[in-house]
PDB file of C-alpha atoms in Angstrom:
ATOM      1  CA  UNK A  14     -18.911  11.973   8.492  1.00  0.00           C
ATOM      2  CA  UNK A  15     -17.933   8.271   8.774  1.00  0.00           C
ATOM      3  CA  UNK A  16     -14.760   8.681  10.813  1.00  0.00           C
ATOM      4  CA  UNK A  17     -12.661  11.358  12.435  1.00  0.00           C
ATOM      5  CA  UNK A  18      -9.380  11.116  14.176  1.00  0.00           C
ATOM      6  CA  UNK A  19      -6.980  13.781  15.251  1.00  0.00           C
ATOM      7  CA  UNK A  20      -3.194  13.360  14.904  1.00  0.00           C
ATOM      8  CA  UNK A  21      -0.699  12.809  12.204  1.00  0.00           C
ATOM      9  CA  UNK A  22      -1.579  11.478   8.732  1.00  0.00           C
ATOM     10  CA  UNK A  23       0.139   8.172   9.759  1.00  0.00           C
ATOM     11  CA  UNK A  24      -1.858   7.961  12.936  1.00  0.00           C
ATOM     12  CA  UNK A  25      -5.107   8.774  11.095  1.00  0.00           C
ATOM     13  CA  UNK A  26      -4.563   6.141   8.371  1.00  0.00           C
ATOM     14  CA  UNK A  27      -3.727   3.409  10.745  1.00  0.00           C
ATOM     15  CA  UNK A  28      -6.514   4.285  13.225  1.00  0.00           C
ATOM     16  CA  UNK A  29      -8.983   4.323  10.287  1.00  0.00           C
ATOM     17  CA  UNK A  30      -7.773   0.919   9.232  1.00  0.00           C
ATOM     18  CA  UNK A  31      -8.495  -0.335  12.770  1.00  0.00           C
ATOM     19  CA  UNK A  32     -11.770   1.535  12.972  1.00  0.00           C
ATOM     20  CA  UNK A  33     -13.231  -0.073   9.907  1.00  0.00           C
ATOM     21  CA  UNK A  34     -12.102  -3.498  11.076  1.00  0.00           C
ATOM     22  CA  UNK A  35     -10.318  -4.270   7.890  1.00  0.00           C
ATOM     23  CA  UNK A  36      -8.159  -7.418   7.837  1.00  0.00           C
ATOM     24  CA  UNK A  37      -5.429  -7.009   5.245  1.00  0.00           C
ATOM     25  CA  UNK A  38      -1.930  -7.407   6.623  1.00  0.00           C
ATOM     26  CA  UNK A  39      -0.281  -5.906   3.501  1.00  0.00           C
ATOM     27  CA  UNK A  40      -1.886  -2.600   4.425  1.00  0.00           C
ATOM     28  CA  UNK A  41       0.925  -2.044   6.971  1.00  0.00           C
ATOM     29  CA  UNK A  42       3.563  -2.323   4.234  1.00  0.00           C
ATOM     30  CA  UNK A  43       1.994   0.238   2.003  1.00  0.00           C
ATOM     31  CA  UNK A  44       3.133   3.846   1.662  1.00  0.00           C
ATOM     32  CA  UNK A  45       0.851   6.584   2.786  1.00  0.00           C
ATOM     33  CA  UNK A  46      -0.582   7.289  -0.708  1.00  0.00           C
ATOM     34  CA  UNK A  47      -1.514   3.617  -1.121  1.00  0.00           C
ATOM     35  CA  UNK A  48      -3.047   3.495   2.422  1.00  0.00           C
ATOM     36  CA  UNK A  49      -5.191   6.545   1.614  1.00  0.00           C
ATOM     37  CA  UNK A  50      -6.425   5.298  -1.707  1.00  0.00           C
ATOM     38  CA  UNK A  51      -6.977   1.829  -0.244  1.00  0.00           C
ATOM     39  CA  UNK A  52      -9.094   3.152   2.657  1.00  0.00           C
ATOM     40  CA  UNK A  53     -11.034   5.523   0.408  1.00  0.00           C
ATOM     41  CA  UNK A  54     -11.889   2.614  -1.882  1.00  0.00           C
ATOM     42  CA  UNK A  55     -12.940   0.472   1.062  1.00  0.00           C
ATOM     43  CA  UNK A  56     -15.365   3.111   2.187  1.00  0.00           C
ATOM     44  CA  UNK A  57     -16.695   3.843  -1.301  1.00  0.00           C
ATOM     45  CA  UNK A  58     -17.436   0.217  -2.130  1.00  0.00           C
ATOM     46  CA  UNK A  59     -18.499  -1.031   1.269  1.00  0.00           C
ATOM     47  CA  UNK A  60     -21.953  -2.455   1.205  1.00  0.00           C
ATOM     48  CA  UNK A  61     -22.390  -1.848  -2.514  1.00  0.00           C
ATOM     49  CA  UNK A  62     -22.154  -5.535  -3.511  1.00  0.00           C
ATOM     50  CA  UNK A  63     -19.576  -4.351  -6.091  1.00  0.00           C
ATOM     51  CA  UNK A  64     -17.748  -7.645  -6.386  1.00  0.00           C
ATOM     52  CA  UNK A  65     -21.014  -9.498  -7.168  1.00  0.00           C
ATOM     53  CA  UNK A  66     -22.176  -6.915  -9.659  1.00  0.00           C
ATOM     54  CA  UNK A  67     -19.131  -6.648 -11.896  1.00  0.00           C
ATOM     55  CA  UNK A  68     -16.602  -9.032 -13.488  1.00  0.00           C
ATOM     56  CA  UNK A  69     -12.815  -8.609 -12.834  1.00  0.00           C
ATOM     57  CA  UNK A  70     -12.244  -6.694 -16.130  1.00  0.00           C
ATOM     58  CA  UNK A  71     -15.332  -4.475 -15.952  1.00  0.00           C
ATOM     59  CA  UNK A  72     -14.059  -1.933 -13.420  1.00  0.00           C
ATOM     60  CA  UNK A  73     -11.846   0.963 -14.443  1.00  0.00           C
ATOM     61  CA  UNK A  74      -9.659   2.977 -12.082  1.00  0.00           C
ATOM     62  CA  UNK A  75      -8.755   6.496 -13.043  1.00  0.00           C
ATOM     63  CA  UNK A  76      -6.957   8.460 -10.323  1.00  0.00           C
ATOM     64  CA  UNK A  77      -5.163  11.762 -10.133  1.00  0.00           C
ATOM     65  CA  UNK A  78      -3.319  13.981  -7.729  1.00  0.00           C
ATOM     66  CA  UNK A  79      -0.927  16.931  -7.446  1.00  0.00           C
ATOM     67  CA  UNK A  80       2.005  15.458  -5.536  1.00  0.00           C
ATOM     68  CA  UNK A  81       2.565  12.212  -7.504  1.00  0.00           C
ATOM     69  CA  UNK A  82       4.526   9.880  -5.165  1.00  0.00           C
ATOM     70  CA  UNK A  83       6.606  12.615  -3.653  1.00  0.00           C
ATOM     71  CA  UNK A  84       5.708  11.754  -0.030  1.00  0.00           C
ATOM     72  CA  UNK A  85       7.385   8.364  -0.306  1.00  0.00           C
ATOM     73  CA  UNK A  86      10.039   9.646  -2.743  1.00  0.00           C
ATOM     74  CA  UNK A  87      11.440  11.925  -0.039  1.00  0.00           C
ATOM     75  CA  UNK A  88      11.303   9.091   2.548  1.00  0.00           C
ATOM     76  CA  UNK A  89      13.206   6.766   0.088  1.00  0.00           C
ATOM     77  CA  UNK A  90      15.781   9.387  -0.717  1.00  0.00           C
ATOM     78  CA  UNK A  91      16.641   9.606   3.034  1.00  0.00           C
ATOM     79  CA  UNK A  92      17.296   5.842   3.184  1.00  0.00           C
ATOM     80  CA  UNK A  93      19.745   5.889   0.304  1.00  0.00           C
ATOM     81  CA  UNK A  94      22.444   7.321   2.618  1.00  0.00           C
ATOM     82  CA  UNK A  95      22.212   4.485   5.011  1.00  0.00           C
ATOM     83  CA  UNK A  96      21.076   1.587   2.723  1.00  0.00           C
ATOM     84  CA  UNK A  97      18.229   1.988   0.236  1.00  0.00           C
ATOM     85  CA  UNK A  98      14.983   0.409   1.315  1.00  0.00           C
ATOM     86  CA  UNK A  99      13.481  -1.946  -1.358  1.00  0.00           C
ATOM     87  CA  UNK A 100      10.198  -1.830   0.409  1.00  0.00           C
ATOM     88  CA  UNK A 101      10.015   1.918  -0.033  1.00  0.00           C
ATOM     89  CA  UNK A 102      11.402   1.924  -3.522  1.00  0.00           C
ATOM     90  CA  UNK A 103       8.599  -0.159  -4.883  1.00  0.00           C
ATOM     91  CA  UNK A 104       6.117   2.613  -3.981  1.00  0.00           C
ATOM     92  CA  UNK A 105       8.015   5.399  -5.715  1.00  0.00           C
ATOM     93  CA  UNK A 106       5.417   5.728  -8.557  1.00  0.00           C
ATOM     94  CA  UNK A 107       1.981   7.218  -8.010  1.00  0.00           C
ATOM     95  CA  UNK A 108       0.162   4.522  -9.986  1.00  0.00           C
ATOM     96  CA  UNK A 109       1.153   1.864  -7.387  1.00  0.00           C
ATOM     97  CA  UNK A 110      -1.989   2.846  -5.530  1.00  0.00           C
ATOM     98  CA  UNK A 111      -4.031   1.637  -8.368  1.00  0.00           C
ATOM     99  CA  UNK A 112      -2.084  -1.627  -8.225  1.00  0.00           C
ATOM    100  CA  UNK A 113      -2.836  -2.093  -4.504  1.00  0.00           C
ATOM    101  CA  UNK A 114      -6.491  -1.389  -4.906  1.00  0.00           C
ATOM    102  CA  UNK A 115      -6.652  -3.746  -7.882  1.00  0.00           C
ATOM    103  CA  UNK A 116      -4.986  -6.540  -5.909  1.00  0.00           C
ATOM    104  CA  UNK A 117      -7.430  -6.067  -3.032  1.00  0.00           C
ATOM    105  CA  UNK A 118     -10.550  -6.054  -5.227  1.00  0.00           C
ATOM    106  CA  UNK A 119      -9.249  -8.333  -8.053  1.00  0.00           C
ATOM    107  CA  UNK A 120      -9.645  -5.531 -10.675  1.00  0.00           C
ATOM    108  CA  UNK A 121      -8.069  -6.245 -14.053  1.00  0.00           C
ATOM    109  CA  UNK A 122      -9.764  -3.444 -16.058  1.00  0.00           C
ATOM    110  CA  UNK A 123      -8.492  -0.274 -17.601  1.00  0.00           C
ATOM    111  CA  UNK A 124      -6.611   2.091 -15.387  1.00  0.00           C
ATOM    112  CA  UNK A 125      -4.634   5.264 -15.486  1.00  0.00           C
ATOM    113  CA  UNK A 126      -3.060   7.817 -13.023  1.00  0.00           C
ATOM    114  CA  UNK A 127      -2.680  11.509 -13.872  1.00  0.00           C
ATOM    115  CA  UNK A 128      -0.813  14.203 -12.100  1.00  0.00           C
ATOM    116  CA  UNK A 129      -2.409  17.660 -12.221  1.00  0.00           C
ATOM    117  CA  UNK A 130      -1.925  20.868 -10.357  1.00  0.00           C
ATOM    118  CA  UNK A 131      -5.417  20.601  -9.076  1.00  0.00           C
ATOM    119  CA  UNK A 132      -8.533  18.557  -9.355  1.00  0.00           C
ATOM    120  CA  UNK A 133      -9.858  18.575 -12.852  1.00  0.00           C
ATOM    121  CA  UNK A 134     -13.414  17.318 -13.215  1.00  0.00           C
ATOM    122  CA  UNK A 135     -13.489  18.186 -16.923  1.00  0.00           C
ATOM    123  CA  UNK A 136     -10.598  15.878 -17.732  1.00  0.00           C
ATOM    124  CA  UNK A 137     -11.872  13.038 -15.495  1.00  0.00           C
ATOM    125  CA  UNK A 138     -15.343  13.031 -17.112  1.00  0.00           C
ATOM    126  CA  UNK A 139     -13.904  13.157 -20.637  1.00  0.00           C
ATOM    127  CA  UNK A 140     -11.464  10.362 -19.999  1.00  0.00           C
ATOM    128  CA  UNK A 141     -13.783   8.061 -18.148  1.00  0.00           C
ATOM    129  CA  UNK A 142     -16.610   8.676 -20.685  1.00  0.00           C
ATOM    130  CA  UNK A 143     -14.172   7.587 -23.369  1.00  0.00           C
ATOM    131  CA  UNK A 144     -13.676   4.282 -21.616  1.00  0.00           C
ATOM    132  CA  UNK A 145     -17.393   3.708 -21.415  1.00  0.00           C
ATOM    133  CA  UNK A 146     -17.951   4.794 -25.015  1.00  0.00           C
ATOM    134  CA  UNK A 147     -15.306   2.271 -26.230  1.00  0.00           C
ATOM    135  CA  UNK A 148     -17.004  -0.392 -24.109  1.00  0.00           C
ATOM    136  CA  UNK A 149     -13.826  -1.014 -22.171  1.00  0.00           C
ATOM    137  CA  UNK A 150     -15.513  -0.893 -18.756  1.00  0.00           C
ATOM    138  CA  UNK A 151     -18.971  -1.145 -17.135  1.00  0.00           C
ATOM    139  CA  UNK A 152     -18.190   1.016 -14.079  1.00  0.00           C
ATOM    140  CA  UNK A 153     -15.290   3.221 -12.902  1.00  0.00           C
ATOM    141  CA  UNK A 154     -13.764   4.392  -9.685  1.00  0.00           C
ATOM    142  CA  UNK A 155     -12.251   7.723 -10.384  1.00  0.00           C
ATOM    143  CA  UNK A 156     -11.109  10.932  -8.588  1.00  0.00           C
ATOM    144  CA  UNK A 157      -8.338  12.343  -6.448  1.00  0.00           C
ATOM    145  CA  UNK A 158      -5.924  10.715  -4.027  1.00  0.00           C
ATOM    146  CA  UNK A 159      -3.141  12.972  -2.752  1.00  0.00           C
ATOM    147  CA  UNK A 160      -0.752  13.093   0.149  1.00  0.00           C
ATOM    148  CA  UNK A 161       2.395  14.998   1.060  1.00  0.00           C
ATOM    149  CA  UNK A 162       3.429  14.750   4.717  1.00  0.00           C
ATOM    150  CA  UNK A 163       0.486  16.015   6.762  1.00  0.00           C
ATOM    151  CA  UNK A 164      -1.574  17.290   3.905  1.00  0.00           C
ATOM    152  CA  UNK A 165      -3.727  14.530   2.569  1.00  0.00           C
ATOM    153  CA  UNK A 166      -6.973  14.297   0.661  1.00  0.00           C
ATOM    154  CA  UNK A 167      -9.024  11.676  -1.184  1.00  0.00           C
ATOM    155  CA  UNK A 168     -12.187  12.269  -3.270  1.00  0.00           C
ATOM    156  CA  UNK A 169     -13.427   9.208  -5.035  1.00  0.00           C
ATOM    157  CA  UNK A 170     -16.483   8.551  -7.287  1.00  0.00           C
ATOM    158  CA  UNK A 171     -18.057   5.324  -8.386  1.00  0.00           C
ATOM    159  CA  UNK A 172     -19.425   5.818 -11.857  1.00  0.00           C
ATOM    160  CA  UNK A 173     -22.054   3.382 -13.081  1.00  0.00           C
ATOM    161  CA  UNK A 174     -24.398   3.202 -16.060  1.00  0.00           C
ATOM    162  CA  UNK A 175     -27.388   2.207 -13.937  1.00  0.00           C
ATOM    163  CA  UNK A 176     -29.309   4.665 -11.889  1.00  0.00           C
ATOM    164  CA  UNK A 177     -29.317   4.240  -8.125  1.00  0.00           C
ATOM    165  CA  UNK A 178     -30.565   6.038  -5.046  1.00  0.00           C
ATOM    166  CA  UNK A 179     -28.674   9.290  -4.162  1.00  0.00           C
ATOM    167  CA  UNK A 180     -26.805   9.083  -7.381  1.00  0.00           C
ATOM    168  CA  UNK A 181     -25.911  12.252  -9.330  1.00  0.00           C
ATOM    169  CA  UNK A 182     -25.203  12.784 -12.968  1.00  0.00           C
ATOM    170  CA  UNK A 183     -21.640  12.250 -14.006  1.00  0.00           C
ATOM    171  CA  UNK A 184     -20.773  15.715 -15.323  1.00  0.00           C
ATOM    172  CA  UNK A 185     -17.689  17.881 -14.835  1.00  0.00           C
ATOM    173  CA  UNK A 186     -19.826  20.572 -13.152  1.00  0.00           C
ATOM    174  CA  UNK A 187     -21.051  18.071 -10.451  1.00  0.00           C
ATOM    175  CA  UNK A 188     -17.577  16.771  -9.837  1.00  0.00           C
ATOM    176  CA  UNK A 189     -16.048  20.200  -9.538  1.00  0.00           C
ATOM    177  CA  UNK A 190     -18.834  21.306  -7.311  1.00  0.00           C
ATOM    178  CA  UNK A 191     -18.390  18.420  -4.984  1.00  0.00           C
ATOM    179  CA  UNK A 192     -14.640  19.056  -4.992  1.00  0.00           C
ATOM    180  CA  UNK A 193     -15.202  22.640  -3.916  1.00  0.00           C
ATOM    181  CA  UNK A 194     -17.704  21.605  -1.235  1.00  0.00           C
ATOM    182  CA  UNK A 195     -15.454  18.925   0.129  1.00  0.00           C
ATOM    183  CA  UNK A 196     -12.433  21.218   0.040  1.00  0.00           C
ATOM    184  CA  UNK A 197     -14.260  23.538   2.387  1.00  0.00           C
TER     185      UNK A 197
ATOM    186  CA  UNK B 212      21.760 -18.182  19.993  1.00  0.00           C
ATOM    187  CA  UNK B 213      18.293 -17.932  21.607  1.00  0.00           C
ATOM    188  CA  UNK B 214      18.864 -14.263  22.213  1.00  0.00           C
ATOM    189  CA  UNK B 215      19.863 -13.750  18.545  1.00  0.00           C
ATOM    190  CA  UNK B 216      16.710 -15.584  17.306  1.00  0.00           C
ATOM    191  CA  UNK B 217      14.503 -13.405  19.570  1.00  0.00           C
ATOM    192  CA  UNK B 218      16.283 -10.258  18.427  1.00  0.00           C
ATOM    193  CA  UNK B 219      15.858 -11.345  14.845  1.00  0.00           C
ATOM    194  CA  UNK B 220      12.041 -11.863  15.286  1.00  0.00           C
ATOM    195  CA  UNK B 221      11.774  -8.307  16.579  1.00  0.00           C
ATOM    196  CA  UNK B 222      13.836  -6.966  13.765  1.00  0.00           C
ATOM    197  CA  UNK B 223      12.031  -8.805  11.056  1.00  0.00           C
ATOM    198  CA  UNK B 224       8.639  -7.658  12.386  1.00  0.00           C
ATOM    199  CA  UNK B 225       9.808  -4.049  12.656  1.00  0.00           C
ATOM    200  CA  UNK B 226      11.656  -3.971   9.340  1.00  0.00           C
ATOM    201  CA  UNK B 227       8.877  -5.616   7.351  1.00  0.00           C
ATOM    202  CA  UNK B 228       5.973  -3.745   9.110  1.00  0.00           C
ATOM    203  CA  UNK B 229       4.380  -7.008  10.157  1.00  0.00           C
ATOM    204  CA  UNK B 230       2.184  -5.172  12.715  1.00  0.00           C
ATOM    205  CA  UNK B 231      -0.285  -8.094  13.115  1.00  0.00           C
ATOM    206  CA  UNK B 232       2.542 -10.330  14.396  1.00  0.00           C
ATOM    207  CA  UNK B 233       4.309 -10.532  17.743  1.00  0.00           C
ATOM    208  CA  UNK B 234       7.727 -12.171  18.166  1.00  0.00           C
ATOM    209  CA  UNK B 235       6.064 -15.143  19.829  1.00  0.00           C
ATOM    210  CA  UNK B 236       3.967 -15.783  16.778  1.00  0.00           C
ATOM    211  CA  UNK B 237       6.931 -16.667  14.714  1.00  0.00           C
ATOM    212  CA  UNK B 238       8.343 -20.168  15.293  1.00  0.00           C
ATOM    213  CA  UNK B 239      12.053 -20.703  15.077  1.00  0.00           C
ATOM    214  CA  UNK B 240      11.608 -23.229  12.258  1.00  0.00           C
ATOM    215  CA  UNK B 241       8.504 -21.657  10.643  1.00  0.00           C
ATOM    216  CA  UNK B 242       9.034 -20.894   7.008  1.00  0.00           C
ATOM    217  CA  UNK B 243       9.193 -17.209   6.422  1.00  0.00           C
ATOM    218  CA  UNK B 244       7.985 -17.255   2.846  1.00  0.00           C
ATOM    219  CA  UNK B 245       4.778 -18.381   1.089  1.00  0.00           C
ATOM    220  CA  UNK B 246       3.167 -20.995   3.307  1.00  0.00           C
ATOM    221  CA  UNK B 247       4.864 -19.761   6.483  1.00  0.00           C
ATOM    222  CA  UNK B 248       4.308 -16.105   7.474  1.00  0.00           C
ATOM    223  CA  UNK B 249       3.799 -15.135   3.842  1.00  0.00           C
ATOM    224  CA  UNK B 250       6.789 -12.906   2.997  1.00  0.00           C
ATOM    225  CA  UNK B 251       7.373 -11.942  -0.629  1.00  0.00           C
ATOM    226  CA  UNK B 252      10.316 -11.086  -2.907  1.00  0.00           C
ATOM    227  CA  UNK B 253      10.460  -7.445  -1.775  1.00  0.00           C
ATOM    228  CA  UNK B 254      10.614  -8.628   1.763  1.00  0.00           C
ATOM    229  CA  UNK B 255      13.578 -10.907   0.764  1.00  0.00           C
ATOM    230  CA  UNK B 256      15.389  -7.764  -0.380  1.00  0.00           C
ATOM    231  CA  UNK B 257      14.642  -6.117   2.925  1.00  0.00           C
ATOM    232  CA  UNK B 258      16.119  -9.034   4.837  1.00  0.00           C
ATOM    233  CA  UNK B 259      19.270  -8.797   2.786  1.00  0.00           C
ATOM    234  CA  UNK B 260      19.507  -5.134   3.736  1.00  0.00           C
ATOM    235  CA  UNK B 261      18.811  -5.942   7.348  1.00  0.00           C
ATOM    236  CA  UNK B 262      21.747  -8.433   7.379  1.00  0.00           C
ATOM    237  CA  UNK B 263      24.072  -5.820   5.911  1.00  0.00           C
ATOM    238  CA  UNK B 264      23.007  -3.015   8.181  1.00  0.00           C
ATOM    239  CA  UNK B 265      22.500  -4.821  11.518  1.00  0.00           C
ATOM    240  CA  UNK B 266      25.108  -7.503  11.263  1.00  0.00           C
ATOM    241  CA  UNK B 267      27.580  -6.227   8.576  1.00  0.00           C
ATOM    242  CA  UNK B 268      27.005  -9.449   6.591  1.00  0.00           C
ATOM    243  CA  UNK B 269      26.781  -9.295   2.859  1.00  0.00           C
ATOM    244  CA  UNK B 270      25.082 -12.250   1.177  1.00  0.00           C
ATOM    245  CA  UNK B 271      27.761 -13.024  -1.398  1.00  0.00           C
ATOM    246  CA  UNK B 272      25.845 -15.608  -3.371  1.00  0.00           C
ATOM    247  CA  UNK B 273      22.200 -14.898  -4.244  1.00  0.00           C
ATOM    248  CA  UNK B 274      21.536 -18.599  -4.658  1.00  0.00           C
ATOM    249  CA  UNK B 275      22.084 -18.960  -0.912  1.00  0.00           C
ATOM    250  CA  UNK B 276      19.026 -16.689  -0.245  1.00  0.00           C
ATOM    251  CA  UNK B 277      16.290 -19.453  -0.043  1.00  0.00           C
ATOM    252  CA  UNK B 278      18.470 -21.421   2.374  1.00  0.00           C
ATOM    253  CA  UNK B 279      19.538 -18.544   4.517  1.00  0.00           C
ATOM    254  CA  UNK B 280      16.159 -16.937   4.804  1.00  0.00           C
ATOM    255  CA  UNK B 281      14.127 -20.143   5.124  1.00  0.00           C
ATOM    256  CA  UNK B 282      13.421 -19.509   8.865  1.00  0.00           C
ATOM    257  CA  UNK B 283      14.504 -17.464  11.833  1.00  0.00           C
ATOM    258  CA  UNK B 284      16.781 -20.416  12.840  1.00  0.00           C
ATOM    259  CA  UNK B 285      18.514 -20.562   9.490  1.00  0.00           C
ATOM    260  CA  UNK B 286      19.042 -16.753   9.538  1.00  0.00           C
ATOM    261  CA  UNK B 287      20.540 -16.998  12.992  1.00  0.00           C
ATOM    262  CA  UNK B 288      22.793 -19.871  11.963  1.00  0.00           C
ATOM    263  CA  UNK B 289      24.055 -17.869   8.958  1.00  0.00           C
ATOM    264  CA  UNK B 290      24.719 -14.761  11.115  1.00  0.00           C
ATOM    265  CA  UNK B 291      26.645 -16.873  13.658  1.00  0.00           C
ATOM    266  CA  UNK B 292      28.651 -18.692  11.012  1.00  0.00           C
ATOM    267  CA  UNK B 293      29.601 -15.456   9.167  1.00  0.00           C
ATOM    268  CA  UNK B 294      30.390 -13.067  11.943  1.00  0.00           C
ATOM    269  CA  UNK B 295      33.296 -13.295  14.356  1.00  0.00           C
ATOM    270  CA  UNK B 296      31.341 -12.222  17.339  1.00  0.00           C
ATOM    271  CA  UNK B 297      27.681 -11.376  17.391  1.00  0.00           C
ATOM    272  CA  UNK B 298      26.784  -8.696  19.904  1.00  0.00           C
ATOM    273  CA  UNK B 299      23.236  -9.243  21.229  1.00  0.00           C
ATOM    274  CA  UNK B 300      21.821  -6.534  23.388  1.00  0.00           C
ATOM    275  CA  UNK B 301      19.281  -7.798  25.934  1.00  0.00           C
TER     276      UNK B 301
END
């Protein structure tokens, strides 16, 4: 447990941003999906020296979820009646979270966003291994980032070719098992 | 006019989610874009919507944008010049 905060999803995300003392003003303009993915990546990469280890094109981003960008789609739809909000409209695609993470970390590598009914470790391992086998990336951030109103969840993995302490083998079984554990 | 500028600062901060800023942090003549408080092209669209919704003013010529949205003062000048009577709640 690195952080716990009761309250709404909005309150949690903003409180977590403050808790981890992140200074990135654009965070406040992001939709909830981007905030969630942004924060999960911050926690995943904090203290790893990731930026020093890899070049800008060497990191892949492969994310997935079940609700696409529906959370902000619904909010945007409400604004149409009184005057559509351009700031909301720009987030009405799920892969924008990849863009926000990439801007923050200067990633310019391969990326993809998939919408599944549920977490699919088999697909993630197959797709990410394909990127490695084709020598398109040297490491990859992959997993699940999903939010719809008060139901939110992020489960991210950093996949590297070098062994490190506490690392586990990148297999579908391990990913699915972790997903089950984290899902309670 | 001073009331209008202060109201605009509050509206810009709220509309653009500039939560790290307070109205007093924005100078009347400080550029709103790039080297100023760092607004971007999406923010410019939001400011156009703000003018329409809050002041019933439609920016008729897009080329006027950079001049109108240069600073809080230029926005206030444009609103004053393009509305018969600006109602400012205090």
